[in-house]
mmCIF file of C-alpha atoms in Angstrom:
data_model
loop_
_atom_site.group_PDB
_atom_site.id
_atom_site.type_symbol
_atom_site.label_atom_id
_atom_site.label_comp_id
_atom_site.label_asym_id
_atom_site.label_seq_id
_atom_site.Cartn_x
_atom_site.Cartn_y
_atom_site.Cartn_z
ATOM 1 C CA MET A 1 -37.136 37.619 -26.426
ATOM 2 C CA LYS A 2 -35.747 35.398 -29.186
ATOM 3 C CA PRO A 3 -38.374 34.351 -31.745
ATOM 4 C CA PRO A 4 -39.003 30.628 -32.253
ATOM 5 C CA GLN A 5 -36.590 29.311 -34.847
ATOM 6 C CA PRO A 6 -37.409 27.182 -37.885
ATOM 7 C CA ARG A 7 -36.110 23.645 -37.677
ATOM 8 C CA LEU A 8 -33.128 22.793 -39.844
ATOM 9 C CA GLY A 9 -31.129 19.583 -39.801
ATOM 10 C CA THR A 10 -31.612 15.921 -39.045
ATOM 11 C CA TYR A 11 -34.098 14.815 -36.377
ATOM 12 C CA VAL A 12 -34.486 11.326 -34.912
ATOM 13 C CA THR A 13 -37.470 9.956 -32.986
ATOM 14 C CA ILE A 14 -36.794 7.142 -30.510
ATOM 15 C CA GLN A 15 -39.619 5.768 -28.346
ATOM 16 C CA GLY A 16 -41.691 8.879 -29.085
ATOM 17 C CA ARG A 17 -38.973 11.401 -28.112
ATOM 18 C CA GLU A 18 -37.330 13.594 -30.716
ATOM 19 C CA TYR A 19 -33.590 14.371 -30.733
ATOM 20 C CA GLN A 20 -31.311 16.259 -33.087
ATOM 21 C CA ALA A 21 -28.694 14.302 -35.007
ATOM 22 C CA ASN A 22 -25.325 15.623 -36.097
ATOM 23 C CA SER A 23 -25.532 14.014 -39.553
ATOM 24 C CA TRP A 24 -27.556 11.738 -41.780
ATOM 25 C CA PRO A 25 -27.520 8.028 -40.920
ATOM 26 C CA ALA A 26 -24.623 5.952 -42.232
ATOM 27 C CA ASP A 27 -23.984 2.213 -42.093
ATOM 28 C CA GLY A 28 -27.177 1.647 -40.118
ATOM 29 C CA ARG A 29 -26.304 4.135 -37.340
ATOM 30 C CA VAL A 30 -26.971 7.768 -36.514
ATOM 31 C CA THR A 31 -25.431 9.985 -33.826
ATOM 32 C CA ILE A 32 -27.892 12.039 -31.809
ATOM 33 C CA PHE A 33 -27.208 14.797 -29.291
ATOM 34 C CA SER A 34 -28.869 16.966 -26.689
ATOM 35 C CA ARG A 35 -27.858 20.386 -25.360
ATOM 36 C CA ASP A 36 -29.943 19.916 -22.195
ATOM 37 C CA GLU A 37 -28.157 20.457 -18.892
ATOM 38 C CA ALA A 38 -29.399 17.164 -17.490
ATOM 39 C CA ASN A 39 -28.965 13.863 -19.298
ATOM 40 C CA PRO A 40 -32.264 13.309 -21.197
ATOM 41 C CA ASP A 41 -31.889 9.497 -21.045
ATOM 42 C CA PRO A 42 -29.052 8.024 -18.934
ATOM 43 C CA ASP A 43 -29.527 4.623 -20.596
ATOM 44 C CA LEU A 44 -28.799 6.182 -23.971
ATOM 45 C CA PHE A 45 -26.576 9.276 -23.662
ATOM 46 C CA THR A 46 -23.073 9.985 -22.397
ATOM 47 C CA ARG A 47 -21.421 13.398 -21.988
ATOM 48 C CA ASP A 48 -19.059 14.514 -24.771
ATOM 49 C CA GLU A 49 -16.338 16.351 -22.854
ATOM 50 C CA GLN A 50 -15.295 18.432 -25.892
ATOM 51 C CA THR A 51 -18.714 19.906 -26.666
ATOM 52 C CA GLY A 52 -20.463 19.440 -23.321
ATOM 53 C CA HIS A 53 -23.433 17.868 -25.157
ATOM 54 C CA TRP A 54 -25.042 14.554 -24.412
ATOM 55 C CA VAL A 55 -24.376 12.179 -27.346
ATOM 56 C CA ALA A 56 -25.399 8.692 -28.397
ATOM 57 C CA SER A 57 -24.814 6.514 -31.438
ATOM 58 C CA VAL A 58 -27.965 4.521 -32.144
ATOM 59 C CA ALA A 59 -28.921 1.886 -34.670
ATOM 60 C CA THR A 60 -31.433 3.147 -37.216
ATOM 61 C CA ALA A 61 -33.385 -0.062 -36.555
ATOM 62 C CA ASP A 62 -34.069 1.327 -33.051
ATOM 63 C CA CYS A 63 -35.413 4.633 -34.428
ATOM 64 C CA ASP A 64 -39.075 5.369 -35.014
ATOM 65 C CA SER A 65 -38.020 7.892 -37.671
ATOM 66 C CA VAL A 66 -35.017 9.748 -39.046
ATOM 67 C CA MET A 67 -35.944 12.923 -40.922
ATOM 68 C CA ALA A 68 -34.088 15.647 -42.774
ATOM 69 C CA VAL A 69 -35.958 18.864 -41.979
ATOM 70 C CA TYR A 70 -35.906 22.388 -43.355
ATOM 71 C CA THR A 71 -38.402 25.232 -43.565
ATOM 72 C CA GLU A 72 -39.418 26.575 -46.958
ATOM 73 C CA ALA A 73 -40.966 29.984 -47.591
ATOM 74 C CA VAL A 74 -42.173 31.965 -50.558
ATOM 75 C CA TRP A 75 -40.711 35.467 -50.557
ATOM 76 C CA LYS A 76 -42.117 38.310 -52.663
ATOM 77 C CA GLY A 77 -44.645 36.003 -54.252
ATOM 78 C CA ALA A 78 -42.338 33.819 -56.307
ATOM 79 C CA GLU A 79 -38.943 33.242 -54.746
ATOM 80 C CA GLU A 80 -38.680 29.763 -53.210
ATOM 81 C CA CYS A 81 -36.371 30.002 -50.219
ATOM 82 C CA ALA A 82 -35.086 27.999 -47.290
ATOM 83 C CA LEU A 83 -35.791 29.922 -44.086
ATOM 84 C CA LEU A 84 -32.660 29.430 -41.991
ATOM 85 C CA SER A 85 -33.397 31.638 -39.001
ATOM 86 C CA LEU A 86 -35.270 34.633 -37.644
ATOM 87 C CA THR A 87 -33.532 37.559 -35.965
ATOM 88 C CA ASP A 88 -34.700 39.358 -32.829
ATOM 89 C CA ASP A 89 -35.735 42.380 -34.922
ATOM 90 C CA GLY A 90 -38.061 40.507 -37.313
ATOM 91 C CA GLU A 91 -35.685 39.717 -40.151
ATOM 92 C CA ALA A 92 -35.544 36.364 -41.948
ATOM 93 C CA VAL A 93 -32.292 34.793 -43.133
ATOM 94 C CA LEU A 94 -33.026 33.137 -46.483
ATOM 95 C CA HIS A 95 -31.197 30.880 -48.946
ATOM 96 C CA HIS A 96 -32.515 30.757 -52.497
ATOM 97 C CA LEU A 97 -33.624 27.214 -53.445
ATOM 98 C CA ARG A 98 -33.784 27.431 -57.236
ATOM 99 C CA THR A 99 -30.361 28.885 -57.995
ATOM 100 C CA ILE A 100 -29.274 25.777 -59.877
ATOM 101 C CA LEU A 101 -32.128 26.251 -62.365
ATOM 102 C CA ASP A 102 -31.416 29.931 -63.053
ATOM 103 C CA ASP A 103 -29.419 29.124 -66.187
ATOM 104 C CA ILE A 104 -32.231 26.900 -67.480
ATOM 105 C CA LEU A 105 -35.414 28.742 -66.503
ATOM 106 C CA PRO A 106 -36.259 32.207 -67.799
ATOM 107 C CA GLY A 107 -36.579 35.025 -65.295
ATOM 108 C CA LYS A 108 -34.460 37.515 -63.483
ATOM 109 C CA PRO A 109 -31.227 36.375 -61.838
ATOM 110 C CA VAL A 110 -31.407 35.965 -58.064
ATOM 111 C CA THR A 111 -28.906 38.793 -57.639
ATOM 112 C CA GLU A 112 -31.499 41.219 -59.073
ATOM 113 C CA ALA A 113 -33.788 40.131 -56.220
ATOM 114 C CA GLY A 114 -31.139 41.127 -53.673
ATOM 115 C CA PHE A 115 -29.579 37.713 -53.069
ATOM 116 C CA GLN A 116 -25.807 37.667 -52.703
ATOM 117 C CA GLN A 117 -23.541 34.728 -53.407
ATOM 118 C CA VAL A 118 -22.114 33.436 -50.110
ATOM 119 C CA GLU A 119 -20.373 30.402 -51.629
ATOM 120 C CA PRO A 120 -20.467 28.726 -55.037
ATOM 121 C CA GLY A 121 -24.099 27.942 -55.887
ATOM 122 C CA VAL A 122 -25.462 29.384 -52.629
ATOM 123 C CA TYR A 123 -27.281 32.733 -52.604
ATOM 124 C CA ALA A 124 -28.564 34.356 -49.406
ATOM 125 C CA ARG A 125 -30.319 37.498 -48.266
ATOM 126 C CA ILE A 126 -32.002 38.985 -45.239
ATOM 127 C CA ALA A 127 -35.618 40.100 -45.664
ATOM 128 C CA SER A 128 -38.473 41.200 -43.457
ATOM 129 C CA ALA A 129 -40.209 38.171 -41.963
ATOM 130 C CA GLY A 130 -43.506 39.963 -42.687
ATOM 131 C CA ASP A 131 -42.839 39.577 -46.418
ATOM 132 C CA LEU A 132 -42.756 35.755 -46.214
ATOM 133 C CA ARG A 133 -45.698 33.747 -47.504
ATOM 134 C CA THR A 134 -46.554 30.056 -47.487
ATOM 135 C CA VAL A 135 -44.082 29.079 -44.777
ATOM 136 C CA SER A 136 -43.998 25.298 -44.342
ATOM 137 C CA GLU A 137 -41.762 22.689 -42.813
ATOM 138 C CA CYS A 138 -40.444 20.064 -45.227
ATOM 139 C CA GLN A 139 -39.513 16.614 -43.938
ATOM 140 C CA TYR A 140 -37.730 13.869 -45.827
ATOM 141 C CA ASP A 141 -37.748 10.307 -44.487
ATOM 142 C CA LEU A 142 -34.105 9.200 -44.429
ATOM 143 C CA LEU A 143 -35.098 5.598 -43.625
ATOM 144 C CA PHE A 144 -37.345 5.236 -46.669
ATOM 145 C CA ASP A 145 -34.711 3.278 -48.639
ATOM 146 C CA GLU A 146 -34.330 0.795 -45.750
ATOM 147 C CA TRP A 147 -38.100 0.376 -45.654
ATOM 148 C CA ALA A 148 -38.290 -0.024 -49.454
ATOM 149 C CA ARG A 149 -35.604 -2.745 -49.362
ATOM 150 C CA GLY A 150 -37.590 -4.591 -46.675
ATOM 151 C CA GLN A 151 -35.042 -3.942 -43.933
ATOM 152 C CA ARG A 152 -37.641 -2.227 -41.713
ATOM 153 C CA GLY A 153 -40.994 -3.515 -40.496
#
């Protein structure tokens, strides 16, 4: 059985129902999708023939919330990581979150902790999920600027 996965990406709530989005909002709109077999809301979604997903472009004004979400974990007591996924055999796929500060802050380089560079500025490793501590979901309100400018109620 596949373990429950940490959430990662953009999530939109409309009339109390949560949907994934394929990107952050832009120009007052956000595109949401569903992988469900049946259309989750025929008034909202249409089938994308290329992907087979149900998709909808909605105005951010019609959204209860638009959040960027990732899961953060402390590994080996000090390493701040993004938890990307969990494997069937109890391993955690991690990205190091403080790589940018390594040249500024004292301490051992992330490569000494077993992280490998997967692209410029991005270091990843696989570790036992049992070694993770303080696992928490982080949410960032992507409509905060609209609210602050008085464009939302």
